[in-house]
Amino acid sequence: MPDKSKILGAGFRGRCPNCLEGSLFDGYLKFARACPTCGESFDIEDAGDGPAVFVIFIVSFLVVPPALVFQMVLEPPVWLTLLIWIPLIVLACLVLLRPFRGLMFAAQVMNKAEQGQLLDATQQDEN
Ligand SMILES: [Zn+2]
């Protein structure tokens, strides 16, 4: 398996974390069922809301300060504020969401992360 930075970089670029070549996506945000190059299954993809949380934090950090300065310095009407900042926020989120979905999937594959399972009493005694 390639080193961790290459795996994460491939995921960020929307490439398969196994072969670093095939596309992860079948559409803008929908994952393909398997890698078209190496055949690795992407059925284990389970990033949930993780990518959206990172994107919300990043976009908030980038947009809120300039929006506040814009509002305080220029004192524009509300319609102009909404007209400028809402499309900018939506666009920034859409641009970042795909790379972060790929990044989170690559991290999942790299760390062999999977859904947690409860052990029953006999399994706990063995561990
Ligand atoms: Zn692949």
XYZ file of C-alpha atoms and ligand atoms in Angstrom:
128
model
C 0.000 0.000 0.000
C 1.358 3.484 -0.879
C 2.411 5.865 1.895
C -0.198 7.808 3.834
C 0.332 11.206 2.206
C -0.139 9.712 -1.271
C -3.316 7.919 -0.163
C -4.783 11.081 1.375
C -3.700 13.181 -1.621
C -5.347 10.724 -4.004
C -8.538 10.861 -1.968
C -8.477 14.660 -1.989
C -8.123 14.598 -5.780
C -11.029 12.114 -6.050
C -8.814 9.142 -6.890
C -8.909 5.591 -5.591
C -6.927 5.180 -2.335
C -5.826 1.695 -3.428
C -4.316 2.340 -6.888
C -4.238 6.188 -6.768
C -5.561 6.285 -10.353
C -9.238 5.363 -10.786
C -11.970 7.887 -10.069
C -13.804 7.637 -6.752
C -16.896 9.363 -8.022
C -19.734 8.479 -10.341
C -21.202 11.965 -10.565
C -20.294 15.062 -8.617
C -20.704 13.712 -5.070
C -21.930 10.129 -5.583
C -19.331 7.423 -5.047
C -18.798 4.824 -7.761
C -19.482 1.230 -6.722
C -15.894 0.201 -7.498
C -12.650 1.592 -8.901
C -12.681 1.490 -12.720
C -8.915 0.869 -12.743
C -8.199 -1.712 -10.013
C -11.716 -2.948 -9.172
C -11.473 -2.038 -5.442
C -14.987 -1.896 -4.002
C -16.127 1.441 -2.575
C -19.143 -0.120 -0.826
C -17.477 0.384 2.573
C -17.692 4.175 2.158
C -19.171 5.515 5.379
C -17.972 9.083 5.864
C -21.425 10.208 7.016
C -21.483 13.903 7.902
C -17.718 14.151 8.416
C -16.880 15.927 5.141
C -19.764 18.389 5.585
C -18.582 19.286 9.091
C -15.062 20.065 7.879
C -16.430 22.083 4.953
C -18.769 24.067 7.224
C -15.878 24.959 9.546
C -13.541 25.942 6.713
C -16.112 27.979 4.796
C -17.265 29.697 7.991
C -13.690 30.609 8.844
C -13.115 32.002 5.348
C -16.431 33.788 4.806
C -17.587 35.203 8.133
C -14.726 37.693 8.756
C -14.900 39.339 5.314
C -18.704 39.331 5.454
C -18.629 41.103 8.816
C -16.124 43.674 7.585
C -18.189 44.165 4.436
C -21.322 44.711 6.499
C -19.732 47.050 9.046
C -17.698 49.185 6.644
C -20.084 49.571 3.723
C -23.406 49.134 5.537
C -25.085 47.733 2.413
C -28.820 46.925 2.216
C -29.782 43.429 3.344
C -30.707 42.302 -0.175
C -27.202 43.144 -1.422
C -25.595 41.304 1.474
C -27.693 38.214 0.765
C -27.100 38.491 -2.975
C -23.333 38.466 -2.523
C -22.703 36.116 0.378
C -25.258 33.326 -0.072
C -24.061 32.329 -3.557
C -20.457 32.636 -2.381
C -21.099 30.337 0.591
C -22.960 27.784 -1.544
C -20.242 27.820 -4.201
C -17.438 27.454 -1.639
C -19.231 24.521 0.004
C -19.789 22.773 -3.320
C -16.170 23.264 -4.375
C -14.813 21.857 -1.105
C -17.293 19.063 -0.461
C -16.076 16.690 -3.178
C -12.373 16.814 -2.187
C -13.260 16.360 1.478
C -15.525 13.397 0.699
C -12.606 11.792 -1.113
C -10.208 12.693 1.690
C -12.436 11.215 4.378
C -12.909 8.022 2.364
C -9.149 7.712 1.844
C -8.623 8.172 5.597
C -11.262 5.502 6.256
C -9.556 3.034 3.914
C -6.063 3.887 5.181
C -7.056 3.349 8.828
C -9.301 0.368 8.058
C -12.070 2.179 9.932
C -15.424 0.490 10.131
C -18.614 0.703 12.103
C -18.199 -0.075 15.799
C -19.614 -3.339 17.105
C -20.540 -4.375 20.606
C -18.898 -7.508 21.940
C -20.963 -10.024 23.863
C -19.814 -11.280 27.287
C -17.932 -14.333 25.943
C -15.933 -12.214 23.480
C -15.060 -9.681 26.188
C -13.560 -12.420 28.367
C -11.305 -13.530 25.520
C -9.995 -9.974 24.977
Zn -8.252 1.735 -7.802
